[in-house]
Tab-separated table of C-alpha atoms and ligand atoms in Angstrom:
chain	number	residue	atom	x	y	z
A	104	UNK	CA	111.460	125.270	141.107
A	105	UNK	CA	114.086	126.760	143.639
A	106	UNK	CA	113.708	130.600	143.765
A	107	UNK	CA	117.823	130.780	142.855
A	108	UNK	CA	117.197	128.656	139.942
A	109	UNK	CA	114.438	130.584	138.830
A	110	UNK	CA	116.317	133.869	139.284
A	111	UNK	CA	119.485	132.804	137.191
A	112	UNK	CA	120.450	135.167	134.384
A	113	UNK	CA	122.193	132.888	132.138
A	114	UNK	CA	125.429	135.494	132.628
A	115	UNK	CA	127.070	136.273	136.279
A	116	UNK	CA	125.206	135.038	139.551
A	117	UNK	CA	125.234	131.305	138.564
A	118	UNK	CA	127.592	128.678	138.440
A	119	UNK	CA	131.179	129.361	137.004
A	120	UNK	CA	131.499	125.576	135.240
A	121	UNK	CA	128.028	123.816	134.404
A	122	UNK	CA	128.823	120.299	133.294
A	123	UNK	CA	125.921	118.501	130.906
A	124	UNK	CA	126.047	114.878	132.225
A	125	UNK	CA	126.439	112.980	135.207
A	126	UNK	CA	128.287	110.160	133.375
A	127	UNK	CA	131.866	108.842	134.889
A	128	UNK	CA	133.243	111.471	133.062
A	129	UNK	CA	130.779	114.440	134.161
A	130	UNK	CA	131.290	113.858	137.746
A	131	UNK	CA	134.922	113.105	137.501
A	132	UNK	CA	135.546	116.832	135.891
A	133	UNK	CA	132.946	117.973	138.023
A	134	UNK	CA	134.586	116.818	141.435
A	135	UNK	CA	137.889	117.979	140.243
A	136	UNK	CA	136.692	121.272	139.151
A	137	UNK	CA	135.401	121.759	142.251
A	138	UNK	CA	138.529	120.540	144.184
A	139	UNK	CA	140.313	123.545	142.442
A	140	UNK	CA	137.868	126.222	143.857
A	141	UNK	CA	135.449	126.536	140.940
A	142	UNK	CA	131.547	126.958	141.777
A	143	UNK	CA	130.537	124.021	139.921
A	144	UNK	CA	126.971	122.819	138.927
A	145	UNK	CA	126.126	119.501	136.956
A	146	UNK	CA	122.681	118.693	135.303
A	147	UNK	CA	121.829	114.930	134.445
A	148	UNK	CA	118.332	113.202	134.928
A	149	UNK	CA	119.906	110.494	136.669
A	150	UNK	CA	123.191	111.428	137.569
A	151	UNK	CA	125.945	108.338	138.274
A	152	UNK	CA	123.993	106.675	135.144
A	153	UNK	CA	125.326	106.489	131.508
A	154	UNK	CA	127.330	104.039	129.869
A	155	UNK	CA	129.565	103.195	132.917
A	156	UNK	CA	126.437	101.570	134.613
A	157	UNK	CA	126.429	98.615	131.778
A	158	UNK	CA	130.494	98.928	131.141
A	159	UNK	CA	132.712	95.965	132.388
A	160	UNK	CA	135.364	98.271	133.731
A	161	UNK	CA	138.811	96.672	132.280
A	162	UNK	CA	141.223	99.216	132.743
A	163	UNK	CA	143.736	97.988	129.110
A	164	UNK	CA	145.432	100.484	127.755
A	165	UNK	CA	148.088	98.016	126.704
A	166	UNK	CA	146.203	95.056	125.817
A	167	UNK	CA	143.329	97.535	124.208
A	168	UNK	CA	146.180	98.656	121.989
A	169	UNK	CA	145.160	99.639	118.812
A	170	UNK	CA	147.872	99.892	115.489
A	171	UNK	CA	148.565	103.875	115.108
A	172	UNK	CA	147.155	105.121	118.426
A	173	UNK	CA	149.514	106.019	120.129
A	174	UNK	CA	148.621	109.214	122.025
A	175	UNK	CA	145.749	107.796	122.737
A	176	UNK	CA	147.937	104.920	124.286
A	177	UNK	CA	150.252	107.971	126.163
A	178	UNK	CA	146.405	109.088	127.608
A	179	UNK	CA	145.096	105.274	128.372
A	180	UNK	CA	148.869	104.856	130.022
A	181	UNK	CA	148.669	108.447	131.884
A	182	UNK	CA	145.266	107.332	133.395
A	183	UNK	CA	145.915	103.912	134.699
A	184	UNK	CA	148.983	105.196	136.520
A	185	UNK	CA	146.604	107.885	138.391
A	186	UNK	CA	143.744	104.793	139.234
A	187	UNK	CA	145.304	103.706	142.575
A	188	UNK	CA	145.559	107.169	143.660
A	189	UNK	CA	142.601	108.196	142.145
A	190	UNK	CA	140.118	105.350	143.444
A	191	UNK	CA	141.910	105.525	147.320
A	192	UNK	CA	141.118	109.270	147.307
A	193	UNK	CA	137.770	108.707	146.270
A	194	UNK	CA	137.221	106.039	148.960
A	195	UNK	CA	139.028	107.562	151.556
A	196	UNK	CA	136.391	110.772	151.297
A	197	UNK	CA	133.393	108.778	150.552
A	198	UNK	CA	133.679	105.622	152.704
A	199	UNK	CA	132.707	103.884	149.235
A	200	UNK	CA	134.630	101.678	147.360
A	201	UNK	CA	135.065	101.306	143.717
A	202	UNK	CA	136.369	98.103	143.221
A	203	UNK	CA	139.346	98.966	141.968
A	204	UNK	CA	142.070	95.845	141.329
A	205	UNK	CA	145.708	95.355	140.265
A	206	UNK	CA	145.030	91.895	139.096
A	207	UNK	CA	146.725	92.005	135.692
A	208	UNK	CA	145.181	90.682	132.176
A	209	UNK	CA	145.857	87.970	130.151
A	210	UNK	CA	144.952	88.214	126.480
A	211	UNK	CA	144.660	84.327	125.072
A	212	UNK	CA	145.392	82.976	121.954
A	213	UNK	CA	142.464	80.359	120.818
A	214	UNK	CA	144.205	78.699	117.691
A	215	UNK	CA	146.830	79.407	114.726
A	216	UNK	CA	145.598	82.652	113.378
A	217	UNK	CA	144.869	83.911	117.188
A	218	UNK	CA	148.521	83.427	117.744
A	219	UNK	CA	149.936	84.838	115.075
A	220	UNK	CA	147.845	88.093	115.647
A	221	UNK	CA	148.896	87.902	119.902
A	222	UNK	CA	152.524	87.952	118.370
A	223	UNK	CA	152.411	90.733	115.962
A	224	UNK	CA	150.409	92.878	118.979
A	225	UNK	CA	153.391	91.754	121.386
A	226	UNK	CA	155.890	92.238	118.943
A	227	UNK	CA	154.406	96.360	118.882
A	228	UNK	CA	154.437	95.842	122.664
A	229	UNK	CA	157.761	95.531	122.550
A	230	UNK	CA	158.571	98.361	120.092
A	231	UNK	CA	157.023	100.364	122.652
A	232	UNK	CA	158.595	99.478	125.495
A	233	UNK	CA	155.599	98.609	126.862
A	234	UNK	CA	155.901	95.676	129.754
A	235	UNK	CA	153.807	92.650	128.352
A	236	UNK	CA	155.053	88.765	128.470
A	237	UNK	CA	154.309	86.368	126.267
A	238	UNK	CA	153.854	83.036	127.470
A	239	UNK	CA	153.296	79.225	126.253
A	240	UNK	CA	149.318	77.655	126.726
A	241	UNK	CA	151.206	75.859	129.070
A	242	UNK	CA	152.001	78.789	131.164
A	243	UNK	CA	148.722	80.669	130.782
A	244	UNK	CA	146.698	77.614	131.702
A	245	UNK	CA	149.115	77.367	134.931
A	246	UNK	CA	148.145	80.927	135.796
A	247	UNK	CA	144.086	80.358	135.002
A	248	UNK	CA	143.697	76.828	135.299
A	249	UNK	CA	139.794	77.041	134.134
A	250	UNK	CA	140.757	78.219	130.412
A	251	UNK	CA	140.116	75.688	128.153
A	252	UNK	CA	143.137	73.061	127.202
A	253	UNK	CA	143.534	73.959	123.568
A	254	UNK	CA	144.790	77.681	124.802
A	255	UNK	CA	147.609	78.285	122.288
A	256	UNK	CA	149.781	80.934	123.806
A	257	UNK	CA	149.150	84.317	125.851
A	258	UNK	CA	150.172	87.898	126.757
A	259	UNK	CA	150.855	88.931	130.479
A	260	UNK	CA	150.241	92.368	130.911
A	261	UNK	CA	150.847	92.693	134.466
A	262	UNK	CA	149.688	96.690	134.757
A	263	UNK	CA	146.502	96.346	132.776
A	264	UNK	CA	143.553	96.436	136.029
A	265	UNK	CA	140.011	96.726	136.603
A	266	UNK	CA	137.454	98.720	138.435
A	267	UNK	CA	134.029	98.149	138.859
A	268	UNK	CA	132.337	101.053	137.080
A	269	UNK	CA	128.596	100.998	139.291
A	270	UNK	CA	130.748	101.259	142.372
A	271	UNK	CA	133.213	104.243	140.733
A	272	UNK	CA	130.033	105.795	139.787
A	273	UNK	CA	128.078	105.981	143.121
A	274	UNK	CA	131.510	107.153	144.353
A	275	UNK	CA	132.098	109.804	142.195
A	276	UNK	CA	128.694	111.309	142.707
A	277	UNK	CA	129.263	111.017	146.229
A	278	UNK	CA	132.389	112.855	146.169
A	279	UNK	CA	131.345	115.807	143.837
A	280	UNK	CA	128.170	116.552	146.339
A	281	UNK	CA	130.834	116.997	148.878
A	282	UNK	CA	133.104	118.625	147.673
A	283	UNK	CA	129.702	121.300	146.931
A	284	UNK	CA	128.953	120.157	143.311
A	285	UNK	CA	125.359	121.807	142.741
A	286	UNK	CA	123.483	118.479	141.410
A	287	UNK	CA	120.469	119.222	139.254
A	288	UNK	CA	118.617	116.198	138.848
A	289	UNK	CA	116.893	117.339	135.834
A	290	UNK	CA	117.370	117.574	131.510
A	291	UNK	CA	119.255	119.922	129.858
A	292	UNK	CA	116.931	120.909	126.763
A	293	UNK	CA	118.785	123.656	125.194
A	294	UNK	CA	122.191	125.108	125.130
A	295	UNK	CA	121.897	128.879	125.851
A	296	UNK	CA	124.651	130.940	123.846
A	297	UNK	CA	124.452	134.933	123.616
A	298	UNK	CA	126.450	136.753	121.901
A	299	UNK	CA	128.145	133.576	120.245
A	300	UNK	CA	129.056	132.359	123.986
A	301	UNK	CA	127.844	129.307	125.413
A	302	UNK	CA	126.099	130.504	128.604
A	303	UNK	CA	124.332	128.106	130.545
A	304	UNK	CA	121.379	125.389	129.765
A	305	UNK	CA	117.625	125.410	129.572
A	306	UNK	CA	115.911	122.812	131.678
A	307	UNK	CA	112.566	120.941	130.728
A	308	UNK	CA	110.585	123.168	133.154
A	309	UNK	CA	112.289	125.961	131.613
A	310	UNK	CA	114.403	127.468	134.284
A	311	UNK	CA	118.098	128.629	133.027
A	312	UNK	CA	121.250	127.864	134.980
A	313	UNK	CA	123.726	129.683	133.972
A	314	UNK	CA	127.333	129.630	133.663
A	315	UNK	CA	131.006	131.030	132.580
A	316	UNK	CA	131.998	127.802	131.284
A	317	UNK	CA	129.600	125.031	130.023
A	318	UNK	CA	131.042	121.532	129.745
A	319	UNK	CA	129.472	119.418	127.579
A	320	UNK	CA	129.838	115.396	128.941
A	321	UNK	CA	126.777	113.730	127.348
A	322	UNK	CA	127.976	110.853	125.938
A	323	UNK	CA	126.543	110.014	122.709
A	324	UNK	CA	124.062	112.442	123.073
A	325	UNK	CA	126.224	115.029	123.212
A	326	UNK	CA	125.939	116.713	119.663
A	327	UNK	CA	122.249	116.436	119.358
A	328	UNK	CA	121.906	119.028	122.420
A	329	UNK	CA	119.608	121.731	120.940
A	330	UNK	CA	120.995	125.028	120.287
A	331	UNK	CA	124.811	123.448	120.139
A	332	UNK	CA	125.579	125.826	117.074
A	333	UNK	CA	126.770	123.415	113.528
A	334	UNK	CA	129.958	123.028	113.287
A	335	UNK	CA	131.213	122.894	116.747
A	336	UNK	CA	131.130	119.407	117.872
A	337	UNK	CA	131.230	116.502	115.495
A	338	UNK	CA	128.451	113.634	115.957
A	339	UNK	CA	129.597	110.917	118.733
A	340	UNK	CA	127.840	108.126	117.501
A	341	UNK	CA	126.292	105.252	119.580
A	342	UNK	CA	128.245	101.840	119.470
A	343	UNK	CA	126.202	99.471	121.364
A	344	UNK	CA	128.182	97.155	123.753
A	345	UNK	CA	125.662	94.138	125.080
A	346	UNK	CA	127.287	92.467	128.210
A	347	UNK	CA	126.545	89.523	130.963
A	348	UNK	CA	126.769	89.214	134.129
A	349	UNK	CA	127.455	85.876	135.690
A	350	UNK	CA	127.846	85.070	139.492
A	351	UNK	CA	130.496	82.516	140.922
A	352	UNK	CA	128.281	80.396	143.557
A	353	UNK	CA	130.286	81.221	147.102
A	354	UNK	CA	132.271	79.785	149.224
A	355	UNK	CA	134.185	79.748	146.334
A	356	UNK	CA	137.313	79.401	144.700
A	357	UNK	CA	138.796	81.857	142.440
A	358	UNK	CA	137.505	81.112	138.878
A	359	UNK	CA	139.311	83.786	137.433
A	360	UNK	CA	142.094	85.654	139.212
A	361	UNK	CA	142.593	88.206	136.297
A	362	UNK	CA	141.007	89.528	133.495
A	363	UNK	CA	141.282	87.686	130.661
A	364	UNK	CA	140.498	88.420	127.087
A	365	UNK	CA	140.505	87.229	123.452
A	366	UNK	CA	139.943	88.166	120.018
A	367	UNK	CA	137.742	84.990	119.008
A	368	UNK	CA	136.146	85.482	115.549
A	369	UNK	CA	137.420	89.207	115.045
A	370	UNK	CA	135.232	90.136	118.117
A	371	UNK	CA	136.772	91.696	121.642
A	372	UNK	CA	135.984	88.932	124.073
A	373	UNK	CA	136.666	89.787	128.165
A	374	UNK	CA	136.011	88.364	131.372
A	375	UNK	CA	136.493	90.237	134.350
A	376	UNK	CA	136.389	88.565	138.047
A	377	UNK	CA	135.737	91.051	140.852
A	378	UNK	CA	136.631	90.334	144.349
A	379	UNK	CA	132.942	90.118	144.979
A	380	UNK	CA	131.841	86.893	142.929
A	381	UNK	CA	130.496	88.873	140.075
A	382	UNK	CA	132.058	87.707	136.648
A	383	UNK	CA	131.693	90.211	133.787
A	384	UNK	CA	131.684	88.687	130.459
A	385	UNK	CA	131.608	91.318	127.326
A	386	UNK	CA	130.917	92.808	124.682
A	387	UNK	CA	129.492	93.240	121.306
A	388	UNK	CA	130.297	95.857	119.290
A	389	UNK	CA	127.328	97.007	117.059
A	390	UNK	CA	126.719	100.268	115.651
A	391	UNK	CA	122.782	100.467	114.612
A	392	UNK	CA	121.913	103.659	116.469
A	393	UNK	CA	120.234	104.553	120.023
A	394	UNK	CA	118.894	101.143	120.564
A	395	UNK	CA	119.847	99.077	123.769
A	396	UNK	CA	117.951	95.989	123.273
A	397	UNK	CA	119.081	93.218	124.312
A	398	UNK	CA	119.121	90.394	122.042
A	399	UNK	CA	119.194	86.746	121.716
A	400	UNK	CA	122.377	86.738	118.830
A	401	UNK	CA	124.261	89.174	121.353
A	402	UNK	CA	124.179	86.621	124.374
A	403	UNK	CA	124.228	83.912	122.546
A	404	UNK	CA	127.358	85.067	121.038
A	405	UNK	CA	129.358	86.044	124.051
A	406	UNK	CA	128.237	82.626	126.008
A	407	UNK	CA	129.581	80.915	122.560
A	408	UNK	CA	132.862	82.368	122.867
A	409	UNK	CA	133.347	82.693	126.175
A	410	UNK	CA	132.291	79.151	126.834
A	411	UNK	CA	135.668	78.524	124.202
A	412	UNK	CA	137.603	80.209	125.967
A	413	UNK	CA	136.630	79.197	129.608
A	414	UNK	CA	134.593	76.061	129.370
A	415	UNK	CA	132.945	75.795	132.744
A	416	UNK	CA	131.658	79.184	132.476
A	417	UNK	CA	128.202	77.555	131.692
A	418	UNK	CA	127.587	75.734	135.098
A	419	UNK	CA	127.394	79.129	135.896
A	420	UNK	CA	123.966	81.079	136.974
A	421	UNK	CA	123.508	83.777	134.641
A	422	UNK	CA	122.098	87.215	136.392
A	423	UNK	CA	122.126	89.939	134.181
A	424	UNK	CA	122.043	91.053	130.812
A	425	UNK	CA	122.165	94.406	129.236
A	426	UNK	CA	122.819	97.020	126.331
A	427	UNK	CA	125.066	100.244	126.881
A	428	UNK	CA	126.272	102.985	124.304
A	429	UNK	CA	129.799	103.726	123.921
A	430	UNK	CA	130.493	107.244	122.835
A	431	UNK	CA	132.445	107.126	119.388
A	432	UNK	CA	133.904	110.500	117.584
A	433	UNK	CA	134.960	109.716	114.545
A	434	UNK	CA	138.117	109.234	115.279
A	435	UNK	CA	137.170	106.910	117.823
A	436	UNK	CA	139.876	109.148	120.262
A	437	UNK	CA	137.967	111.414	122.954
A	438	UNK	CA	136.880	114.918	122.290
A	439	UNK	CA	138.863	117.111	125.003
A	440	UNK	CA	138.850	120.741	126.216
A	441	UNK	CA	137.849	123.794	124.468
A	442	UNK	CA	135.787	123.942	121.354
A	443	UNK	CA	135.175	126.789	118.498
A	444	UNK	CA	132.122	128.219	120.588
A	445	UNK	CA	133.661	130.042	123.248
A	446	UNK	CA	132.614	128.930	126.514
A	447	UNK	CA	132.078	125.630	125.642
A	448	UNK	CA	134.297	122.269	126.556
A	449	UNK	CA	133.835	119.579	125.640
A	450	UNK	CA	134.502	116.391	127.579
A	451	UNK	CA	132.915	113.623	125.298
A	452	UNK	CA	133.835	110.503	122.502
A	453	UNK	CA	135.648	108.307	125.346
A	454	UNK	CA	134.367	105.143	123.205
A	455	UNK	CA	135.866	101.866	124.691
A	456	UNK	CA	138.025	104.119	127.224
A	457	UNK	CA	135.442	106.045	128.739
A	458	UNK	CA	135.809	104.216	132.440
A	459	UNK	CA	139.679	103.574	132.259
A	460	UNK	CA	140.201	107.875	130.679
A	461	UNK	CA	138.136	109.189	133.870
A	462	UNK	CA	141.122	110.203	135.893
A	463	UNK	CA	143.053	111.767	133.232
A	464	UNK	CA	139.801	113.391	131.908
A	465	UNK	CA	138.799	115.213	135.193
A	466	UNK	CA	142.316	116.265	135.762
A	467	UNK	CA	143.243	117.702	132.575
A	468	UNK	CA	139.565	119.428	132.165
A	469	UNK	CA	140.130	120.858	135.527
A	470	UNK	CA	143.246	122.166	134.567
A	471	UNK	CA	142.197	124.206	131.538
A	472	UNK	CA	138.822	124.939	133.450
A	473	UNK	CA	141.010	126.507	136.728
A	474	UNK	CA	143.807	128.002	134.738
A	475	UNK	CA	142.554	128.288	131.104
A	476	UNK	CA	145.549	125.886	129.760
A	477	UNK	CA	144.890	122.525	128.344
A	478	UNK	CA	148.012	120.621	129.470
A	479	UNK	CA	150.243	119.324	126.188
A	480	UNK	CA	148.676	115.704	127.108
A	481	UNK	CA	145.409	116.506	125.696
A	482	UNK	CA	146.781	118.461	122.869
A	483	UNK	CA	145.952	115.359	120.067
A	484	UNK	CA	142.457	115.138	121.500
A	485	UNK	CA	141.047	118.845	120.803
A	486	UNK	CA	137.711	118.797	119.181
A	487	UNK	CA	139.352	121.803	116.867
A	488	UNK	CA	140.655	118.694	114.682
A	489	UNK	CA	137.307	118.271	113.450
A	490	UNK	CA	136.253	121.706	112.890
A	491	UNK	CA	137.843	124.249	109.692
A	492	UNK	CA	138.292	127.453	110.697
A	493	UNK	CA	135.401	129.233	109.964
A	494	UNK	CA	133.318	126.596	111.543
A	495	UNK	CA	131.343	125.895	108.801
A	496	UNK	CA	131.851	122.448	108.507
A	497	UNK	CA	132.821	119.413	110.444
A	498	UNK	CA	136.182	118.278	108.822
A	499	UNK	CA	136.887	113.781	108.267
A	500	UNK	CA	139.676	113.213	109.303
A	501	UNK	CA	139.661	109.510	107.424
B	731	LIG	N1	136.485	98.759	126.713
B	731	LIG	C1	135.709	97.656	126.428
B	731	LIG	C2	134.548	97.892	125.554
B	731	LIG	O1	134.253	98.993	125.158
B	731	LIG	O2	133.889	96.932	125.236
């Protein structure tokens, strides 16, 4: 144990933000905080792990869209507009890149009922102004000339992108150890609070960082922290996402030259092509607790649909497989900024958005962390929705 570790009183002397996890989101708000002045510590056993490490790394806000989410559209919309900025920065003081690309999404209509549901979703596009083209198989095949023939009709969404989320992560951790983000490669086992104020964390080996502000960015882990007092911070529960990873044999010619998705059986279907032959192919949805096996249904099912959509996908060698946890709230919308135990933010419940919300995230939690004002943009997303005023009780919002 480090002597200064070891001599942290849990108030004054140690860091003034402590974030709990080393996630995307973690280091994003970490880095940022940092960037603003704060003293800034993070704890994670394996920080630039989490969910991001399995997550295909669409950045769709548009073609994500879901019926009556709005703000969390304004947030998805806020983000991607920051991504080119964001992911040059990053590079630019890391030397690493994220595989960040404008390529654009098509989402692809399969048959009858696929159509009819692409032109109610571009019909909302359209009540929202939002810039999305819909085009004949014809077309789409003309743009992706690998999807299969039967391809009924398509959306263009020219501003929906993709970064690859291993490379964004290795960044990010990069970035926050330089701009002096403490990294404690170790568990946070407790949440210290005195005086009903969050203070700082207990590690396994018993040492106490402590902290003004504690941010908790755990994923779905994030409400089972011990000591977290009831009726602060809703569960996030784990939705398991299994996803492949496929490899385009090079020299080779583009397979894919955008993402391209589909709703085929009720189920989210996406490819993603990055610049580097890897071809992402995702993901179930399946909520049946912490478990991240990966199963014979789950890849059968997305080589099934995928091989629909984009027939030659199976001459394809096959190179990974694997099982992350999406963070869901019950809302499904992110938890964001202060909660009812004073000194404690939270930064958690990204669910699908987790990798495309990391800009907006660490800049609006560094906000309210610097200058101790959530900006309006984050307003719908405070974890107070959830919690009645006395805190004794989570509130459903259903
Ligand atoms: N955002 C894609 C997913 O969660 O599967």
């Amino acid at each position: 144990m480090a002597r200064d570790e070891r001599d942290l009183e849990p108030t004054g002397g140690g860091a003034e933000v402590l974030v709990i996890g080393g996630g995307v989101i973690g280091l994003a708000v970490a880095w940022r905080a940092a960037q603003r002045g704060l003293r800034v510590a993070l704890v994670d056993p394996a920080p630039g792990g989490g969910a991001a490490q399995v997550a295909a790394g669409m950045l769709a806000p548009v073609t994500e869209l879901q019926y009556g989410e709005e703000p969390l559209l304004r947030l998805g919309m806020a983000s991607n507009a920051r991504y080119a900025e964001f992911t040059a920065e990053l590079t630019a003081l890391t030397g690493l890149d994220t595989g960040y690309r404008a390529t654009g999404t098509l989402a692809v209509a399969l048959d009858a009922d696929d159509k009819a549901e692409l032109a109610e979703l571009h019909a909302f596009h359209r009540r929202l102004g939002l810039d999305s083209n819909w085009l004949t198989g014809r077309e789409a095949r003309r743009l992706e000339p690998m999807l299969a023939p039967g391809v009924r009709g398509a959306l263009h969404v020219a501003d929906d992108h993709q970064v690859d989320p291993r490379r964004l992560s290795a960044a990010l951790l990069r970035a926050a150890e330089l701009a002096g983000v403490r990294v404690h490669r170790a568990e946070a086992v407790e949440l210290v609070v005195e005086a009903d104020r969050a203070r700082g964390v207990r590690l396994a080996d018993g040492t106490v960082l402590g902290a003004d502000r504690v941010v908790l960015a755990a994923g779905c882990r994030s409400h089972l922290l011990p000591g977290l007092p009831p009726g602060v911070l809703p569960a996030v529960r784990p939705v398991k996402g299994q996803i492949l990873r496929l490899r385009i044999p090079g020299p080779y010619a583009p397979f894919l030259s955008r993402n391209v998705r589909a709703v085929v059986r009720g189920g989210h279907l996406y490819l993603v092509p990055r610049a580097d032959g890897e071809l992402v192919v995702g993901a179930t949805t399946e909520e049946q607790g912490y478990d991240t096996t990966v199963t014979a249904g789950g890849v059968y099912e997305l080589l099934r649909d995928a091989h629909e959509l984009v027939p030659g996908i199976t001459e394809l060698p096959l190179v990974e497989t694997s099982a992350g946890l999406r963070p869901g709230s019950p809302d499904n919308a992110p938890l964001l900024g202060p909660t009812a135990l004073p000194g404690l933010v939270a930064a958690t419940g990204h669910y699908r958005n987790g990798v495309l919300l990391t800009p907006v995230t660490g800049d609006l939690l560094a906000e309210q962390l610097a200058d101790g004002t959530l900006p309006e943009l984050a307003a719908p997303f405070s974890p107070d929705r959830f919690v009645s005023p006395d805190r004794s009780a989570l509130r459903s919002l259903a």
